[in-house]
Coordinates of C-alpha atoms and ligand atoms in Angstrom, one line a residue:
X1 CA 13.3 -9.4 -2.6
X2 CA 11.5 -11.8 -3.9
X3 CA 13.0 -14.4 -7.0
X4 CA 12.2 -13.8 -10.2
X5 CA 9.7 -10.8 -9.7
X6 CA 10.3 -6.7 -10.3
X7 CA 11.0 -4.4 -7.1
X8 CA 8.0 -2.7 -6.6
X9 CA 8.2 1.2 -6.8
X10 CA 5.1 3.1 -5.6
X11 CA 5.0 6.4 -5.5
X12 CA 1.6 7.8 -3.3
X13 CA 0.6 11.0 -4.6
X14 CA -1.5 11.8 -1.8
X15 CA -3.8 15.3 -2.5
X16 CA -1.4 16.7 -5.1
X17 CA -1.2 16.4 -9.0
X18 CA -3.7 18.2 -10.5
X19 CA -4.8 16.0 -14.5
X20 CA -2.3 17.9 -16.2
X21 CA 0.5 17.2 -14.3
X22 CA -0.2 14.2 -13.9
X23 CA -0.3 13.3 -17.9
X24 CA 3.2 15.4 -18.2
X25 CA 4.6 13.0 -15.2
X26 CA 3.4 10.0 -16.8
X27 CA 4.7 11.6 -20.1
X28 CA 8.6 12.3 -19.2
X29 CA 8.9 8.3 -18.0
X30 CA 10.9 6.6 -20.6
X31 CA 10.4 3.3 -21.5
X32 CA 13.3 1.8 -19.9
X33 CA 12.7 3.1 -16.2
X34 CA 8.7 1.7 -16.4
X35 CA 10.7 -1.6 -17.5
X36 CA 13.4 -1.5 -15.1
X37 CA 10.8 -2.1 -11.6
X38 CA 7.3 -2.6 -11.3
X39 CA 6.1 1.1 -10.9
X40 CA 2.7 1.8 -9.5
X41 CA 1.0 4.8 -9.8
X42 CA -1.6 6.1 -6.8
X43 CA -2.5 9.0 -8.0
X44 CA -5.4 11.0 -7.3
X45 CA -9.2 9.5 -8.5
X46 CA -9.5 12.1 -10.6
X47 CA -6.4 11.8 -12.4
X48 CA -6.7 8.0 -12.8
X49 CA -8.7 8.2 -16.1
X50 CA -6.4 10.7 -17.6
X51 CA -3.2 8.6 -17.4
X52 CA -4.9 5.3 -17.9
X53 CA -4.2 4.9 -21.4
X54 CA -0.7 6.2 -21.3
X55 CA 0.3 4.3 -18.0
X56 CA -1.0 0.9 -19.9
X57 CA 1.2 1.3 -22.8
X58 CA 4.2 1.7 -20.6
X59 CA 3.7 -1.3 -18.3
X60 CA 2.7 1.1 -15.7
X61 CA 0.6 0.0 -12.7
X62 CA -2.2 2.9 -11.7
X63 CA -4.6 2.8 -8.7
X64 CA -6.4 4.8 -6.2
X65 CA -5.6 5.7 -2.8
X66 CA -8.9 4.8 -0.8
X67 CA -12.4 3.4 -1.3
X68 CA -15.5 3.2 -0.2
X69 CA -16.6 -1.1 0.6
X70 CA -20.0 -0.6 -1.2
X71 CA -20.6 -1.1 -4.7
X72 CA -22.8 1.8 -5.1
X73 CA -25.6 4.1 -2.7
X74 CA -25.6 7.6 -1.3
X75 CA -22.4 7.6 -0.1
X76 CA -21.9 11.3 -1.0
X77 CA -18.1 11.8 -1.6
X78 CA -17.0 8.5 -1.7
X79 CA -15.7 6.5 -4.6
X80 CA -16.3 2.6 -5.1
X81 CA -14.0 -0.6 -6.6
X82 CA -16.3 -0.6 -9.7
X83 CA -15.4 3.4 -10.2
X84 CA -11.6 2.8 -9.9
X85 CA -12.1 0.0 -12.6
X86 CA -13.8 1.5 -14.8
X87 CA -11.3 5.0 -14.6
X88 CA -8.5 2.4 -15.7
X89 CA -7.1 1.9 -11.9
X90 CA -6.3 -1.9 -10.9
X91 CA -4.3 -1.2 -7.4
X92 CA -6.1 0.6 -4.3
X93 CA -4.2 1.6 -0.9
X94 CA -6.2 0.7 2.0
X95 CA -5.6 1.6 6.0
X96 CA -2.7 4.5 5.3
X97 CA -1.8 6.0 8.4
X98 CA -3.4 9.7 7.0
X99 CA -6.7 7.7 6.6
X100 CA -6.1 6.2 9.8
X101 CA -5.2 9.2 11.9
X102 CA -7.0 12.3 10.0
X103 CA -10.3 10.6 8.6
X104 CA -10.2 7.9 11.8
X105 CA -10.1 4.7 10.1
X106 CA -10.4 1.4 12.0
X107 CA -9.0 -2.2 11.7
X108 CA -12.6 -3.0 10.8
X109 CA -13.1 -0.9 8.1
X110 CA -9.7 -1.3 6.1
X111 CA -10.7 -5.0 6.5
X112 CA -14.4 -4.1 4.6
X113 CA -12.2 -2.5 1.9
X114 CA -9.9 -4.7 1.8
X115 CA -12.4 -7.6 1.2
X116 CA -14.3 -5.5 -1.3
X117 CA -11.5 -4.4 -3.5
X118 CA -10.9 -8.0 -3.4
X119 CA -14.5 -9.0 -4.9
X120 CA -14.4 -6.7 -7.5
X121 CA -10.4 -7.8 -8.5
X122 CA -8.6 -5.1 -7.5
X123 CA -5.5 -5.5 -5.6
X124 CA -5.3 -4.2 -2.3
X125 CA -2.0 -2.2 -1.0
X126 CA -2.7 -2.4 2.9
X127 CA -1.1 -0.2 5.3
X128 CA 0.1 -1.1 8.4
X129 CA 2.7 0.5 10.9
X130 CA 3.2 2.1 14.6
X131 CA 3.4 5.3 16.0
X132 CA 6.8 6.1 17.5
X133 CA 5.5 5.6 21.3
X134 CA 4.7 2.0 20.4
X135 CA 7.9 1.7 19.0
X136 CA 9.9 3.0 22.3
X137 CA 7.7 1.4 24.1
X138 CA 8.2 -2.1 22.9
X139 CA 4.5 -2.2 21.8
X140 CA 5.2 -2.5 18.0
X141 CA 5.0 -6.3 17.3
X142 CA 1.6 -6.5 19.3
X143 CA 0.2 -3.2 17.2
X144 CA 1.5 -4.5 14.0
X145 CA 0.0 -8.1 14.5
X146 CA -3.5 -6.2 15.4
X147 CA -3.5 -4.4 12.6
X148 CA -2.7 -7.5 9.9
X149 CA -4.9 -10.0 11.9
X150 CA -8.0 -7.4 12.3
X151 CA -7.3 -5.9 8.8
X152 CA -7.3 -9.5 6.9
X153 CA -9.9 -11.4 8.2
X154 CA -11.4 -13.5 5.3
X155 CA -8.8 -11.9 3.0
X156 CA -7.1 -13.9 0.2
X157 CA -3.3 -13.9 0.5
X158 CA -3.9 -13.1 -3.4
X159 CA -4.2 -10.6 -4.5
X160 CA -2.3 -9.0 -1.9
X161 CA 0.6 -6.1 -1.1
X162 CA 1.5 -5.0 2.5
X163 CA 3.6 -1.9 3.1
X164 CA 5.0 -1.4 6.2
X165 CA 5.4 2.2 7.2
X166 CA 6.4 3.0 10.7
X167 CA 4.2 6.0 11.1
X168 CA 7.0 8.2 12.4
X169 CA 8.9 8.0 9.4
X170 CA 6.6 9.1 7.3
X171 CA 7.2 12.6 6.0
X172 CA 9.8 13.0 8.5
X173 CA 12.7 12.8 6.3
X174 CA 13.9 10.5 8.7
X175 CA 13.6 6.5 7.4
X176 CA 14.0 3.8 9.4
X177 CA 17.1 2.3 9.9
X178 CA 17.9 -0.9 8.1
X179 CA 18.2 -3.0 10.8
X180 CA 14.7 -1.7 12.3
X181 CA 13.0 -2.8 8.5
X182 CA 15.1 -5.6 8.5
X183 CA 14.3 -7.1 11.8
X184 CA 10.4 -5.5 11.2
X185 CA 9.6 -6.7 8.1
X186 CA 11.0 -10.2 9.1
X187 CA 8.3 -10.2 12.1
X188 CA 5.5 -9.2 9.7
X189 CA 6.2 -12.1 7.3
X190 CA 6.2 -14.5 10.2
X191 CA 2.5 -12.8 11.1
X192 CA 1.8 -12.9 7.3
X193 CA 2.4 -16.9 7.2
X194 CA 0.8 -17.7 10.1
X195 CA -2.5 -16.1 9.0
X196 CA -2.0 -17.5 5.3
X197 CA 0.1 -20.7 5.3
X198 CA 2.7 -20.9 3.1
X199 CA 1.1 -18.5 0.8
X200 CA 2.2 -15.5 2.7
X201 CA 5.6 -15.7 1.6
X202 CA 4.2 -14.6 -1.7
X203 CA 2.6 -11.6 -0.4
X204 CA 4.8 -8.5 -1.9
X205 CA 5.9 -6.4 1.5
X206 CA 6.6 -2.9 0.6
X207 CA 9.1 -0.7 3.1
X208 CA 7.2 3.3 3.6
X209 CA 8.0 6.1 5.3
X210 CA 11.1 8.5 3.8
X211 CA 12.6 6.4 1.5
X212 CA 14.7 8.6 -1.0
X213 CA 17.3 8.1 -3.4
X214 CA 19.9 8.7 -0.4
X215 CA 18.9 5.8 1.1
X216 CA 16.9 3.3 -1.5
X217 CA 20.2 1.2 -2.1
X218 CA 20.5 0.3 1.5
X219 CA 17.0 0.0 2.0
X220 CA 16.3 -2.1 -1.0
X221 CA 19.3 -4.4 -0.3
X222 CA 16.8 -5.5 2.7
X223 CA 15.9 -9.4 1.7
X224 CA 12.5 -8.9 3.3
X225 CA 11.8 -5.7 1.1
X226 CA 10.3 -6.5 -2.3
X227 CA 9.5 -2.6 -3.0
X228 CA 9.0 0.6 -2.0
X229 CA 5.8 3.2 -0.9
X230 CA 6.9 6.1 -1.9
X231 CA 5.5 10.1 -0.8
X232 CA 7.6 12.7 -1.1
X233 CA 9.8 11.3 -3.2
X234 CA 8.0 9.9 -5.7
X235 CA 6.3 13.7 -6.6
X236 CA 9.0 14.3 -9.0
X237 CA 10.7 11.8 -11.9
X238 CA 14.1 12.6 -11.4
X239 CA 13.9 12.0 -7.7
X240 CA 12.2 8.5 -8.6
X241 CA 14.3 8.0 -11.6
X242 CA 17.2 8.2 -9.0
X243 CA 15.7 5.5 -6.6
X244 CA 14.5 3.1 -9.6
X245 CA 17.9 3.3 -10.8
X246 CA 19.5 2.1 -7.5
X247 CA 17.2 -1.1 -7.2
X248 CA 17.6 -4.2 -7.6
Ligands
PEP301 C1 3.6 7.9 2.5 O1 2.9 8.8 2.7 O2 3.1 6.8 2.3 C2 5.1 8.0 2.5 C3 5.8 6.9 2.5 O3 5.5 9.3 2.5 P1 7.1 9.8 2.5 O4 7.9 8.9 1.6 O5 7.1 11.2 2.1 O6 7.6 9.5 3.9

C-alpha cells in the first residue's frame, strides 16, 4: 500500500440500487468507517445526484460506472463526463470486464474514455484483467500489457486508478490467491512505470474480483495492493463495514 495515503475501498454497484436505497446505504455509514479508508462510491447514474450531497459531507468519494467520450450529441442512452459532474460524481470506471464482454468494449474505446474523463477532471478507475484461459495458458502478462499500453495512450499517470481484476474471479466467489495478486500486480506496476516513468508508482492499483471480508486481511496485506474493487460485497454495509474494518 502505498505511504501515507488511505486504502482505497470501492464498492461497484453494477445495475442494482434503486435512489432510495441508495440514500438509506449512504445513510447507515457512520462517520468513522468513511474516515477509516478512502471509500468510493460507483453507483448507478441515476443515483449519483441523490447521494451527492450526503456522500460529500462524509468524505465519501461517488462516481459512475461508464461514459460516453463525447461531450455532448445524439448519443441516445449514453451519459457524458460533464453529466457525471454536474450529478455530483468525480470518479468513473472505464474498460470493466461486463463492458468489455457484454456491451463489447475495445482497448480503443476505454482509451477515448479514459482520455476524456481526463479533459473534463474526472478520475478514471480503468479495468484491466484476463480470462481464465489466458491465465492457464501463460498468456496473462502479454494480455494485461495490451490492455494498459492500448488503454493509456496519451493518458496522464494523474489522475489515475487501475484495478486489476482477473476476469475469472469476478463473481465467482473464488478470489485470487495472494500469491497470484501479489506476483500480478507486481508485473502491472512494472508495465505502469515503463509507460509513465517514475510517476507510475503513484498510480493507486486496486485488487477486483471476490474480495470479501473472509479474505480482505490477506488480500490487503499485499504491498502492491493500495485498495479494493468491490461487487458483491460491497451491496450491503455490514459486509463492507467488515472488510473496511480489516484494512490497513
Ligand atoms: C466487480 O464486478 O468489479 C467485482 C469485483 O465483483 P465481485 O466482487 O462480486 O467479484
Amino acid at each position: 500500500m502505498q505511504k501515507n495515503k488511505k486504502f482505497i475501498v470501492a464498492p461497484n454497484w453494477k445495475m442494482y440500487m434503486t435512489n432510495t436505497q441508495a440514500q438509506e446505504f449512504v445513510h447507515s455509514i457512520d462517520q468513522s468507517l468513511a474516515n477509516k479508508a478512502e471509500l468510493m462510491l460507483f453507483a448507478p447514474a441515476t443515483a449519483i445526484c441523490a447521494i451527492a450531497e450526503e456522500t460529500r459531507r462524509k468524505g465519501i468519494i461517488v462516481g459512475a460506472q461508464n461514459m460516453y467520450w463525447e461531450e455532448e450529441g445524439a448519443y441516445t442512452g449514453e451519459i457524458s463526463a460533464p453529466m457525471i459532474k454536474d450529478a455530483g460524481g468525480t470518479h468513473v470506471i472505464v474498460g470493466h470486464s461486463k463492458r468489455r464482454t457484454l456491451f463489447g468494449e475495445t482497448d480503443v474505446e476505454v482509451n477515448l474514455k479514459v482520455r476524456a474523463a481526463q479533459r473534463h477532471g474526472l478520475t478514471p478507475l480503468v479495468c484491466i484483467g484476463e480470462e481464465m484461459e489466458e491465465r492457464t495458458s501463460g498468456a496473462y502478462h502479454k494480455v494485461l500489457t495490451q490492455q494498459i499500453v492500448a488503454g493509456l495512450i496519451g493518458v496522464r499517470a494523474e489522475p489515475l486508478i487501475i484495478a486489476y481484476e482477473p476476469v475469472w474471479a469476478i463473481g465467482s466467489g473464488q478470489a485470487a490467491t495472494v500469491e497470484q495478486v501479489r506476483e500480478t500486480m507486481g508485473w502491472i506496476r512494472r508495465v505502469l512505470v515503463e509507460q509513465f516513468g517514475g510517476a507510475g508508482c503513484n498510480i493507486p492499483l486496486l485488487y477486483g474480483g471476490s474480495a470479501k471480508p473472509e479474505n480482505a486481511a490477506e488480500l490487503a496485506a499485499i504491498d502492491s495492493v493500495d485498495g479494493f474493487l468491490i461487487g458483491r460485497a460491497g451491496l450491503k454495509v455490514d459486509s463492507l463495514k467488515a472488510i473496511i474494518d480489516q484494512v490497513p
